[in-house]
PDB file of C-alpha atoms and ligand atoms in Angstrom:
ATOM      1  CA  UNK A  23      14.932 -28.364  54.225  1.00 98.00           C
ATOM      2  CA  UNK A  24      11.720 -27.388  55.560  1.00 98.00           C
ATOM      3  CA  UNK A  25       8.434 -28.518  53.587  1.00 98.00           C
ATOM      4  CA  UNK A  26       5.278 -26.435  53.630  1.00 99.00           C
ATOM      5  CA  UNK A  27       1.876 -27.282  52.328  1.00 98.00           C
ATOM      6  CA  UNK A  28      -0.256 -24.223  53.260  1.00 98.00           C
ATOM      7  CA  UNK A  29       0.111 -20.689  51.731  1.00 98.00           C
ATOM      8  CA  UNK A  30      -0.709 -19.094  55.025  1.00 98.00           C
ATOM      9  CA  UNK A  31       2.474 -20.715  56.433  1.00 98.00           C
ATOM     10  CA  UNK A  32       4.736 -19.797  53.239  1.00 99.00           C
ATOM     11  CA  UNK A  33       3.866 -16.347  53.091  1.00 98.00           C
ATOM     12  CA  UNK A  34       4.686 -15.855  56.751  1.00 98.00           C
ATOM     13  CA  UNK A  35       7.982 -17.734  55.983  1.00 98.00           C
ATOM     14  CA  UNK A  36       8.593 -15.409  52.728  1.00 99.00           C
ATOM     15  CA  UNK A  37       7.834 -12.680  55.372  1.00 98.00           C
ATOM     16  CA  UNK A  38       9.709 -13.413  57.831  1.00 98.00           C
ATOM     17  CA  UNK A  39      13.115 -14.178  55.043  1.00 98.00           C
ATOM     18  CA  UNK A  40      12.756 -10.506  53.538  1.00 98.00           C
ATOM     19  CA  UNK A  41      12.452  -9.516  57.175  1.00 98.00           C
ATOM     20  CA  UNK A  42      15.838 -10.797  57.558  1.00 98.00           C
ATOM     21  CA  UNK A  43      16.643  -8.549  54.421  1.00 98.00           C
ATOM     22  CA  UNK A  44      17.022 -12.319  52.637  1.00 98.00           C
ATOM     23  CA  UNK A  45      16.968 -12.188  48.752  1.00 98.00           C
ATOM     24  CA  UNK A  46      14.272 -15.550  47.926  1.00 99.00           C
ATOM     25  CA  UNK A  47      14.639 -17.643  44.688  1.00 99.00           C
ATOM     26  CA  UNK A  48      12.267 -19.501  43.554  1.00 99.00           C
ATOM     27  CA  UNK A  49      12.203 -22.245  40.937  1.00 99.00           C
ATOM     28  CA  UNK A  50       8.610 -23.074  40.268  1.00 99.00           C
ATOM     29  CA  UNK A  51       8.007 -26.872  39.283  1.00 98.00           C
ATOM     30  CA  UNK A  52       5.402 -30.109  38.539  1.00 98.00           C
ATOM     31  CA  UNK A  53       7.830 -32.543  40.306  1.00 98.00           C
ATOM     32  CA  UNK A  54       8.729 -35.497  38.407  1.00 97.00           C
ATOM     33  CA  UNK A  55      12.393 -33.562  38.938  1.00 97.00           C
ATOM     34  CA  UNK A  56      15.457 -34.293  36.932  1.00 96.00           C
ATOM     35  CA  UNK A  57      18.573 -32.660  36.214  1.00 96.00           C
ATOM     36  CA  UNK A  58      16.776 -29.662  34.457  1.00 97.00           C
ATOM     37  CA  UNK A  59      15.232 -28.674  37.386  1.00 98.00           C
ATOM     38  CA  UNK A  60      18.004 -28.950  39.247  1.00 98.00           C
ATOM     39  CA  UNK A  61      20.284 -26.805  37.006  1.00 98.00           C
ATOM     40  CA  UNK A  62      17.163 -24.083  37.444  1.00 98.00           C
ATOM     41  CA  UNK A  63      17.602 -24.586  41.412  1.00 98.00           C
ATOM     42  CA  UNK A  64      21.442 -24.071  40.920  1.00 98.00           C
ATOM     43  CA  UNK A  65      21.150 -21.466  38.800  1.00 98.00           C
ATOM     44  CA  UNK A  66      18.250 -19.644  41.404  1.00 98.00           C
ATOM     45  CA  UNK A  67      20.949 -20.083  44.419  1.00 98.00           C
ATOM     46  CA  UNK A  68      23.448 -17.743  42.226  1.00 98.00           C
ATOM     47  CA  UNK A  69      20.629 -15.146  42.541  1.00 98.00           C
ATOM     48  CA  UNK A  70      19.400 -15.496  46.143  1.00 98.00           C
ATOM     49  CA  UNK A  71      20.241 -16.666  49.679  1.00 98.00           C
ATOM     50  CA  UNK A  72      17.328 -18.680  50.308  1.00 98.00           C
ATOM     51  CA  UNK A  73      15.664 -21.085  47.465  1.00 99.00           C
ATOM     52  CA  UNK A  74      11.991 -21.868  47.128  1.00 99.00           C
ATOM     53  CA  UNK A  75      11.213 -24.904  45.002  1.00 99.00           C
ATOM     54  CA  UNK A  76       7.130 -25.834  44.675  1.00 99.00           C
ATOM     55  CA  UNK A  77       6.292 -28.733  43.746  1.00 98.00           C
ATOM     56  CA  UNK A  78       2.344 -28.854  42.065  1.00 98.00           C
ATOM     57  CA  UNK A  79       0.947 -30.162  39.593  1.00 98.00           C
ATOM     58  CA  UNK A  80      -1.378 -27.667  38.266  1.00 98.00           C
ATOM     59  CA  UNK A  81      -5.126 -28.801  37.038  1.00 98.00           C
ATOM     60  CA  UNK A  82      -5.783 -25.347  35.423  1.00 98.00           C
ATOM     61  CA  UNK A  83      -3.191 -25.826  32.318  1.00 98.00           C
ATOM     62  CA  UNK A  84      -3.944 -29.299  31.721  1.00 97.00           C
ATOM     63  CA  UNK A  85      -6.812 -29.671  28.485  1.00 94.00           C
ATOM     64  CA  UNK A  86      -9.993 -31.675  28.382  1.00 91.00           C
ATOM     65  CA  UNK A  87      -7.995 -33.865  26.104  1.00 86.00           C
ATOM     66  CA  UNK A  88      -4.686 -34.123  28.693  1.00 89.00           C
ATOM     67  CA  UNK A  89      -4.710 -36.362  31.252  1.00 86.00           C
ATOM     68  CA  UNK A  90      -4.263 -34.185  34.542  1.00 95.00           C
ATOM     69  CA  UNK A  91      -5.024 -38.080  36.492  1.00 95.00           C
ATOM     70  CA  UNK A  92      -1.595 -39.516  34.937  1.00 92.00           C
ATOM     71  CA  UNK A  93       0.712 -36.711  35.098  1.00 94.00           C
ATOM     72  CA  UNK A  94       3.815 -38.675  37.158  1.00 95.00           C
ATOM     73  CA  UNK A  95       3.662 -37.555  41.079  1.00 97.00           C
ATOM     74  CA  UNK A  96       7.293 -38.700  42.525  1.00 98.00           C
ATOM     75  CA  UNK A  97       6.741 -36.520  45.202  1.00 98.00           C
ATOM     76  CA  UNK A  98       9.253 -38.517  47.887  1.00 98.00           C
ATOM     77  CA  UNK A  99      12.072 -38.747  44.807  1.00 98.00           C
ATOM     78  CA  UNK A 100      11.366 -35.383  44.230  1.00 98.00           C
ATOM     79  CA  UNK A 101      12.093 -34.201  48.010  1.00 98.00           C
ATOM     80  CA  UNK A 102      14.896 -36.284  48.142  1.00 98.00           C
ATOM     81  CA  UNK A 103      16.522 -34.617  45.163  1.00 98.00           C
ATOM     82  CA  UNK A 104      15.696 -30.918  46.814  1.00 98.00           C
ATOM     83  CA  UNK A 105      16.961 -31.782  49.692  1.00 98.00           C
ATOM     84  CA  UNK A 106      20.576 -33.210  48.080  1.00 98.00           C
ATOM     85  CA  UNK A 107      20.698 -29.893  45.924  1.00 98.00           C
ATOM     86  CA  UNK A 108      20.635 -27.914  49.543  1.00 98.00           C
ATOM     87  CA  UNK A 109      16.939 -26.530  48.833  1.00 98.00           C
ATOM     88  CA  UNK A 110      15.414 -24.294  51.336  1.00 98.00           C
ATOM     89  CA  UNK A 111      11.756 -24.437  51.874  1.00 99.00           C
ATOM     90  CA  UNK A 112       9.673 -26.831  49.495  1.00 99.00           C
ATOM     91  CA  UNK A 113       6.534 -25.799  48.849  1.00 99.00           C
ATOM     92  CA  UNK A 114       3.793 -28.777  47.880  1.00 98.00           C
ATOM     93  CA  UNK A 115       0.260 -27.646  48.371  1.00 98.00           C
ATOM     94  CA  UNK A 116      -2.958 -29.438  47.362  1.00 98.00           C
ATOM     95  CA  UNK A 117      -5.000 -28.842  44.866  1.00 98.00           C
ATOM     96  CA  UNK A 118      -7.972 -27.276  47.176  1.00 98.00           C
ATOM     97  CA  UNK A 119      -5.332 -24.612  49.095  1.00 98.00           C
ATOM     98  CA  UNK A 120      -4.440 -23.678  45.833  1.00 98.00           C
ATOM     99  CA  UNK A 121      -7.763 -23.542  44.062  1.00 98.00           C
ATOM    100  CA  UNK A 122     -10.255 -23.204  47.336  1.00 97.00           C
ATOM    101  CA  UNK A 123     -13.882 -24.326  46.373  1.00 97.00           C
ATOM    102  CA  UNK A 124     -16.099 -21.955  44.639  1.00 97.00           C
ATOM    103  CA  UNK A 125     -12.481 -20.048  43.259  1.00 96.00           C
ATOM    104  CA  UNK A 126     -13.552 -17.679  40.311  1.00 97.00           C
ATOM    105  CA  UNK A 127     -11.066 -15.606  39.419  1.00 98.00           C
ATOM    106  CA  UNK A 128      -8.133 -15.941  36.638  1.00 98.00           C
ATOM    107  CA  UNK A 129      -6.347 -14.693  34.666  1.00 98.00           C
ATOM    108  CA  UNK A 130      -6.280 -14.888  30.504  1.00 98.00           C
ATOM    109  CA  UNK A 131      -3.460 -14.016  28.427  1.00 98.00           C
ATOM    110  CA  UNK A 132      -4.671 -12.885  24.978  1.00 97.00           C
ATOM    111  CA  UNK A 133      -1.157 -12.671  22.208  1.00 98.00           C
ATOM    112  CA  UNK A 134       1.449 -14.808  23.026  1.00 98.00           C
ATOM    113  CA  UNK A 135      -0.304 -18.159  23.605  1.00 97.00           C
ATOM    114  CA  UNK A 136      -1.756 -18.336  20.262  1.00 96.00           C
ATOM    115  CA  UNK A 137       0.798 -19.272  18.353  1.00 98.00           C
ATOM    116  CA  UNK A 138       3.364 -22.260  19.171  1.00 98.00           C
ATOM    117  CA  UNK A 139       2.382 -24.705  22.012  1.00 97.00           C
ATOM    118  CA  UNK A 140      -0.803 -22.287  22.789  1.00 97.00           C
ATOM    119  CA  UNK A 141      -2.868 -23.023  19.231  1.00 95.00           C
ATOM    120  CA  UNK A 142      -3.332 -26.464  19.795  1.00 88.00           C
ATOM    121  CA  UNK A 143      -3.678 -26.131  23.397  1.00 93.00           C
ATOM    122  CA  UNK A 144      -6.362 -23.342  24.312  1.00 94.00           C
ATOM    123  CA  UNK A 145      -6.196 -22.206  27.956  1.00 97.00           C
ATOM    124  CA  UNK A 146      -2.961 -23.722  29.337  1.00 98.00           C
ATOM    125  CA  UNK A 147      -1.356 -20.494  29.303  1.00 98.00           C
ATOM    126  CA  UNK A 148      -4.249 -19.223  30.781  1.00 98.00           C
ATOM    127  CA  UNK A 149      -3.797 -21.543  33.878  1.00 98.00           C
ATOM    128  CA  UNK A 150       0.438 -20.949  33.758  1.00 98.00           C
ATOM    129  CA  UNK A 151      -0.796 -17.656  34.113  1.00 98.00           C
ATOM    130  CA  UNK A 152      -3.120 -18.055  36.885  1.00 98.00           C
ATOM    131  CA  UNK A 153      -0.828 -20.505  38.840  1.00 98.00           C
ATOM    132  CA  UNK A 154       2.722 -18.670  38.792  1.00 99.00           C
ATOM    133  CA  UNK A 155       0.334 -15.505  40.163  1.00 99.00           C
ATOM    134  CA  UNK A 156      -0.947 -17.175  43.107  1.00 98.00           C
ATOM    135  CA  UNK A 157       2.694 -18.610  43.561  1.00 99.00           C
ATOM    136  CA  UNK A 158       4.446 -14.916  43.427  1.00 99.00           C
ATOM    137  CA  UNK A 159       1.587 -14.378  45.803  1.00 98.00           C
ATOM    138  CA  UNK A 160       2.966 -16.783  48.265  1.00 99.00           C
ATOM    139  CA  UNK A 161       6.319 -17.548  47.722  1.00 99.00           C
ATOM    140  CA  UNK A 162       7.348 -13.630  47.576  1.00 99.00           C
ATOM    141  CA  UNK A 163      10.305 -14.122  45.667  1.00 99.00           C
ATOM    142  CA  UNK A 164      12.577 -11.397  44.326  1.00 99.00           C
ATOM    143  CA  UNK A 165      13.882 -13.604  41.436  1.00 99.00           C
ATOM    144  CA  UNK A 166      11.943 -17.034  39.327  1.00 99.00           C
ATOM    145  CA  UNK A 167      14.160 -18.876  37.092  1.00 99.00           C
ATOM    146  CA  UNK A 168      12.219 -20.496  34.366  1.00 98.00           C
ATOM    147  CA  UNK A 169      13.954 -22.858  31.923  1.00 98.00           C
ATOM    148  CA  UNK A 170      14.664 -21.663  28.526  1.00 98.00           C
ATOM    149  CA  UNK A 171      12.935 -24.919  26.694  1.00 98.00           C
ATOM    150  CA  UNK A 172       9.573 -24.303  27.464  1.00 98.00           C
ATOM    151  CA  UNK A 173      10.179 -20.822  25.083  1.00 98.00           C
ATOM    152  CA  UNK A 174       6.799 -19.759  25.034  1.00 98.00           C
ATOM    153  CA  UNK A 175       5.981 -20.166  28.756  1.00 98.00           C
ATOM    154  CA  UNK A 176       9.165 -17.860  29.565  1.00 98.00           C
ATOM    155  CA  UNK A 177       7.851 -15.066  27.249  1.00 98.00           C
ATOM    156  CA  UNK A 178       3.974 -14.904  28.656  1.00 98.00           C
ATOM    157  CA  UNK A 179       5.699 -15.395  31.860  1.00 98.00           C
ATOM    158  CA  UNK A 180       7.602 -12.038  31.222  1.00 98.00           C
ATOM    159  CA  UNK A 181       4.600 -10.499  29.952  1.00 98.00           C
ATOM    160  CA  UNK A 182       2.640 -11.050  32.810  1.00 98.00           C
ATOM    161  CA  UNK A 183       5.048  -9.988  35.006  1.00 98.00           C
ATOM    162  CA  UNK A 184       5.359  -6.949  32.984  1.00 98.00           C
ATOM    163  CA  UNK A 185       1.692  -6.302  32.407  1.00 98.00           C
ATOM    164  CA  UNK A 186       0.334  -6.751  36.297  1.00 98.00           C
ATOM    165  CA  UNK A 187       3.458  -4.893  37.766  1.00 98.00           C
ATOM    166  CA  UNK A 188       5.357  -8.345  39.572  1.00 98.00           C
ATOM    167  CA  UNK A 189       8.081  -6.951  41.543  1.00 98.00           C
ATOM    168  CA  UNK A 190      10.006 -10.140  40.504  1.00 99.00           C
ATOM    169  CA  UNK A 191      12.851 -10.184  38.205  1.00 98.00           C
ATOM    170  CA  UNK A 192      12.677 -13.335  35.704  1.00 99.00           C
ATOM    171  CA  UNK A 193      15.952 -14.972  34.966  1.00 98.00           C
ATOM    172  CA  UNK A 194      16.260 -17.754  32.325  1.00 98.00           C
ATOM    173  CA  UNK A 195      17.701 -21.057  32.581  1.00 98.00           C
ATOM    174  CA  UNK A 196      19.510 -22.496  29.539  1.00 98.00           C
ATOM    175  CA  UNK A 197      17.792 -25.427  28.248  1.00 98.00           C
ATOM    176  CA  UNK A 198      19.671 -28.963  30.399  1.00 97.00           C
ATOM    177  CA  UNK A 199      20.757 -31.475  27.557  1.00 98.00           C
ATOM    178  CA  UNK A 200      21.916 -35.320  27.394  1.00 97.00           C
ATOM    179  CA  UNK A 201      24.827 -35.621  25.823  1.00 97.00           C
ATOM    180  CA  UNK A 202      23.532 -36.134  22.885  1.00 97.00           C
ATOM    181  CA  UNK A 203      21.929 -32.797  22.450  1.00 97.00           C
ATOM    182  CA  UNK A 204      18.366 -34.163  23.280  1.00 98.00           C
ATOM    183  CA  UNK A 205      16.822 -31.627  25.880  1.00 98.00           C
ATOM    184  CA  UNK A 206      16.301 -33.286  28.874  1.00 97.00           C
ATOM    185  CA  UNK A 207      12.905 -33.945  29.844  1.00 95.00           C
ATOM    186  CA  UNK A 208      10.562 -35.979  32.299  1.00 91.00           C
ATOM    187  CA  UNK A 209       8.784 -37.147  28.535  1.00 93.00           C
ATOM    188  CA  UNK A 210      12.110 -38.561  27.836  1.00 96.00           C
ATOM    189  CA  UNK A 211      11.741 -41.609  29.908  1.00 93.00           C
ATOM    190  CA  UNK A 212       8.874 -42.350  27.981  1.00 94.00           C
ATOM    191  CA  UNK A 213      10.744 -43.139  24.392  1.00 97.00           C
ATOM    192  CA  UNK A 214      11.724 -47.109  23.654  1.00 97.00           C
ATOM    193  CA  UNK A 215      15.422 -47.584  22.849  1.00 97.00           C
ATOM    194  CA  UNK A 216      15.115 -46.913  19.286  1.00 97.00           C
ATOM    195  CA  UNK A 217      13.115 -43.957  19.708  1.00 97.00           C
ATOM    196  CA  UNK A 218      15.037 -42.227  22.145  1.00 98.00           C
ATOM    197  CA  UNK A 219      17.970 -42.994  19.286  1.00 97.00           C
ATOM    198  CA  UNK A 220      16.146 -40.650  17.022  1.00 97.00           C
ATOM    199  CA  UNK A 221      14.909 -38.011  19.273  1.00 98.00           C
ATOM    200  CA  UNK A 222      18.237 -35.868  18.977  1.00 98.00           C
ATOM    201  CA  UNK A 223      16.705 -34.754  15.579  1.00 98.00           C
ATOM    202  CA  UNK A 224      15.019 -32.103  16.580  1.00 98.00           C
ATOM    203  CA  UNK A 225      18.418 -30.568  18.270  1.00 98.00           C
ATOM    204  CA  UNK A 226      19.817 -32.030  14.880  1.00 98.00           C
ATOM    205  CA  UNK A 227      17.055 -29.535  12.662  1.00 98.00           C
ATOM    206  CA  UNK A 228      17.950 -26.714  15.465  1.00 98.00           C
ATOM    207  CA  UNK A 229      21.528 -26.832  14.405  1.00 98.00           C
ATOM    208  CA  UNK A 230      20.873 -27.154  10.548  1.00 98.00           C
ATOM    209  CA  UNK A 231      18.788 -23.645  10.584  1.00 98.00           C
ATOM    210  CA  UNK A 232      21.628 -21.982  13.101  1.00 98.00           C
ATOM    211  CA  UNK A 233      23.968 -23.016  10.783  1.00 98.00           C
ATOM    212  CA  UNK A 234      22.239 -21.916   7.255  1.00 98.00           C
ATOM    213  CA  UNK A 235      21.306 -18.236   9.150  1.00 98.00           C
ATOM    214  CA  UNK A 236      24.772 -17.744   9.683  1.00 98.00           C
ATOM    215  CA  UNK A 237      25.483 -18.349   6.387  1.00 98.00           C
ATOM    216  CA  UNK A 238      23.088 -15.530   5.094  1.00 98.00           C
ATOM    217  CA  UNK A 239      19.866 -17.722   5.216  1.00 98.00           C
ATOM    218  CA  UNK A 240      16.893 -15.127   6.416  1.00 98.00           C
ATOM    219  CA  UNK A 241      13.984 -16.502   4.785  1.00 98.00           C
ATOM    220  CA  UNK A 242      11.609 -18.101   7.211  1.00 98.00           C
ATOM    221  CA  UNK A 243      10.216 -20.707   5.196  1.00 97.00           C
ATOM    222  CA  UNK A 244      13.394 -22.156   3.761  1.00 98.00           C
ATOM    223  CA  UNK A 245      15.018 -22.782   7.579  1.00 98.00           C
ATOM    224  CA  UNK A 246      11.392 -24.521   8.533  1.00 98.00           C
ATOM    225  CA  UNK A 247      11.693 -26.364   5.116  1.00 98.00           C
ATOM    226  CA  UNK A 248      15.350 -27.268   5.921  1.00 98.00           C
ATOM    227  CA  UNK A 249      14.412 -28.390   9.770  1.00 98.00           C
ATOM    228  CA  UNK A 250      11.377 -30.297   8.170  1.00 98.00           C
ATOM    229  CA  UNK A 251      13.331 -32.284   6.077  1.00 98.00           C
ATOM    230  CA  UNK A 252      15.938 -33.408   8.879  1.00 97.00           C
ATOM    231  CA  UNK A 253      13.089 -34.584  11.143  1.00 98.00           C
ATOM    232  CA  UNK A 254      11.886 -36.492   8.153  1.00 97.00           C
ATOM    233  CA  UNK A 255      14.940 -38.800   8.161  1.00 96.00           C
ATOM    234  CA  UNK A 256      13.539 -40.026  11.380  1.00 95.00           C
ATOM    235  CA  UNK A 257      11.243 -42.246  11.104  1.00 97.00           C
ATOM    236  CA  UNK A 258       9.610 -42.351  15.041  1.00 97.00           C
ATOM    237  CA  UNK A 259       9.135 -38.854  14.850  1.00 98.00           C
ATOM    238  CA  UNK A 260       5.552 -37.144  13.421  1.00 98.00           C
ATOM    239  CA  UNK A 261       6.196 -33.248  13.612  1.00 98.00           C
ATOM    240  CA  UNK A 262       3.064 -31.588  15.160  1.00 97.00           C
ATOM    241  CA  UNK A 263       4.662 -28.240  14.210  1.00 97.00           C
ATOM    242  CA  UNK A 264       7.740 -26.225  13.298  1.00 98.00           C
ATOM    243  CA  UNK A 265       7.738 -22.670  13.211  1.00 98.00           C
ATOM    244  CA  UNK A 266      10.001 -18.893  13.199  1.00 98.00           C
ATOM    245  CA  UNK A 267       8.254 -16.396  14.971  1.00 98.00           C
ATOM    246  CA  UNK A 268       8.940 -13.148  16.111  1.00 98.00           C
ATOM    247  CA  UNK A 269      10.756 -13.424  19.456  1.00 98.00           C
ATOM    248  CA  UNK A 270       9.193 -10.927  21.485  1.00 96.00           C
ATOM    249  CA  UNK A 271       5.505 -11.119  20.048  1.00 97.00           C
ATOM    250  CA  UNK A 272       5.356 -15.027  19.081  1.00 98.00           C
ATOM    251  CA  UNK A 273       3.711 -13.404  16.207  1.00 97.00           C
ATOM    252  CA  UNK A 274       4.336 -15.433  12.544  1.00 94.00           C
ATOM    253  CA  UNK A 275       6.996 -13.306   9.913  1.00 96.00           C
ATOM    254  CA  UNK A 276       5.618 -12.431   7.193  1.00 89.00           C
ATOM    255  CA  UNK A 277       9.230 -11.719   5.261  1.00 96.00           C
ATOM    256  CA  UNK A 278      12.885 -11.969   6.000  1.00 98.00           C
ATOM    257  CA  UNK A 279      14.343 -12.458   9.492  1.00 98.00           C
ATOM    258  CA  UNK A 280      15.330  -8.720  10.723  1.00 98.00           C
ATOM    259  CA  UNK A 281      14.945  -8.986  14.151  1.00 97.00           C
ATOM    260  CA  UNK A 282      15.461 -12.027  16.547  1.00 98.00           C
ATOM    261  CA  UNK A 283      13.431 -15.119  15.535  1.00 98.00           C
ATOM    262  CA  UNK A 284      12.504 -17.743  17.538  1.00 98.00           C
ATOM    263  CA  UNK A 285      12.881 -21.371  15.820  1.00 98.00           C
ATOM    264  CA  UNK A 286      10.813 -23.395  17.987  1.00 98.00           C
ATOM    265  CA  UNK A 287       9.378 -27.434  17.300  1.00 98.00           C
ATOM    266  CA  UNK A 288       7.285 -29.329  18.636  1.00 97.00           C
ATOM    267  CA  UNK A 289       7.847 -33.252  17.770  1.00 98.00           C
ATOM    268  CA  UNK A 290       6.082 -36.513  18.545  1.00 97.00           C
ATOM    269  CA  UNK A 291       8.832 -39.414  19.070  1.00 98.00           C
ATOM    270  CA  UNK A 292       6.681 -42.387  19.729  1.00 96.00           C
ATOM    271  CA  UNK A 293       4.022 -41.233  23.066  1.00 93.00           C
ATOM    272  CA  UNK A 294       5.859 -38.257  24.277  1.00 95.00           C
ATOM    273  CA  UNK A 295       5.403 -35.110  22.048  1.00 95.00           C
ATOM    274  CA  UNK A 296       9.029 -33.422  22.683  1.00 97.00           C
ATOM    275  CA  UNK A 297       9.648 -29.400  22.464  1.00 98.00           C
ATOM    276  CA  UNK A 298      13.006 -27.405  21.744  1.00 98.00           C
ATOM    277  CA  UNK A 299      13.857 -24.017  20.468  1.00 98.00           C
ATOM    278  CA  UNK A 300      16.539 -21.661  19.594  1.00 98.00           C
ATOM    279  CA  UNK A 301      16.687 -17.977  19.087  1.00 98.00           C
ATOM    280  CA  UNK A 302      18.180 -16.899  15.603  1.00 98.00           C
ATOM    281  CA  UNK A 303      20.003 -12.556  15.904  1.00 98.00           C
ATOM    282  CA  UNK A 304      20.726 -11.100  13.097  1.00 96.00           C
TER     283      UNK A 304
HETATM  284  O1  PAF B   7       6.876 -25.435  33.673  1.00 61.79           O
HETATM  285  C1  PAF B   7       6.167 -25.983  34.536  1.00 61.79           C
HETATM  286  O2  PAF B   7       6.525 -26.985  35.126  1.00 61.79           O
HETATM  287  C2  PAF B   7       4.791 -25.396  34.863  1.00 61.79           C
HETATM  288  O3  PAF B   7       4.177 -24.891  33.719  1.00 61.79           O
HETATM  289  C3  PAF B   7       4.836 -24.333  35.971  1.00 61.79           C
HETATM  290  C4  PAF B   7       5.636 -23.117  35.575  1.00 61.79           C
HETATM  291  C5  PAF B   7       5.425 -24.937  37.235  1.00 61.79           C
HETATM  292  C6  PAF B   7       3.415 -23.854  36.298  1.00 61.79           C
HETATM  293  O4  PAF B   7       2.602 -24.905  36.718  1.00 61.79           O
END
């Protein structure tokens, strides 16, 4: 596995693979890997002969309030684990080659990051955005896998793609779970052993409004009702918010479910604050 910190030296690598007629993958990260990443990688290799992982943590989607300092950087574990899952090029640039001094453009997202994750967090889709731009930019990649948990990154993700033209097909990854249902997630490691006991309650409140929508159930505000009251049975876990939206425009219902819903939550258990979703067809 070959590690690369500069663009310049990326692109001429991406350049030099599609030379080759190579199909690249790329699975873009923030390090701190676990096994969800590495399903994502897996997953990437089924789509392309030649995987790109970067590893980055991003400064432009972190809030005034978030701390960007803290963020874990495991960059050696991290490498190790690419390397084991038979990773191709890793790309870990710095912060300057990624923002160089004096940078001034990026881009803004204006629909889909209101709602969900994006009210109480103004701009980090904005920087998502900006990042995954500069990193089709360098990487080249013909196909991005990026993991169905984060729900509303995947759809602005699409939409940018859509909206400035990417020539790079998105593929999801299904969310990685423990085996009790909890998402996995580098937060995770965070929980004491009681709370991580209770955290499967928000998979728990997933389940409970799958399960009343197939049996007839379309009215938005009795499945978040129904989801509110399991995570209430928990008592490490403070709900920052629980929502249906639209699927496609994150936008709120205002009646029935007719058209696929997204059931996404956003829970605090103990420090972490822990995300999970499903999609609801009629
Ligand atoms: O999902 C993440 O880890 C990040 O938001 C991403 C896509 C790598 C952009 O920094």
């Amino acid at each position: 596995m070959k590690i690369i910190s500069t663009a310049l030296e990326m692109q001429q690598a991406a350049l030099a693979l599609r030379a080759q007629g190579k199909r690249i993958g790329f699975v873009p990260t923030m390090g701190n890997l676990h096994e969800g990443h590495l399903s994502l990688v897996r997953l990437a290799k089924e789509h392309a002969d030649t995987v790109v992982v970067s590893v980055f943590v991003n400064p432009t989607q972190f809030g005034p309030n978030e701390d960007f300092a803290a963020y874990p950087r495991t960059f050696e574990a991290d490498r190790a684990l690419c390397e084991k899952e038979g990773v191709d090029l890793l790309f870990h640039p710095s912060v300057p080659e990624m923002y160089p001094d004096g940078a001034s453009v990026s881009l803004v997202e204006t629909a889909l990051s209101r709602t969900l994750c994006g009210a109480a967090r103004p701009g980090h889709f904005d920087g998502v955005c900006t990042v995954v731009a500069k990193l089709f930019h360098i990487v080249l990649p013909h196909v991005a896998v990026f993991g169905e948990k984060d729900a509303q990154q995947l759809r602005v993700i699409r939409r940018m793609v859509r909206d400035l033209r990417f020539p790079v097909e998105i593929v999801p990854g299904p969310t990685a779970r423990e085996p009790d249902g909890l998402a996995r997630s580098s937060r995770n490691q965070y929980m004491d052993a009681k709370q991580r006991a209770q955290a499967p309650c928000l998979r728990r409140a997933l389940d409970e409004s799958e399960r009343l929508f197939a049996a007839g159930e379309r009215d938005p505000r009795k499945l978040v009702a129904a989801m509110r009251a399991l995570i209430a049975e928990c008592p490490a876990a403070k709900v920052d918010y629980i929502d249906i939206v639209d699927d496609e425009t994150l936008q709120p219902l205002s009646g029935p479910i007719e058209r696929p819903a997204l059931a996404a939550l956003a829970v605090w258990v103990g420090k972490p604050r822990l995300i999970d979703n499903t999609v609801l067809r009629p």
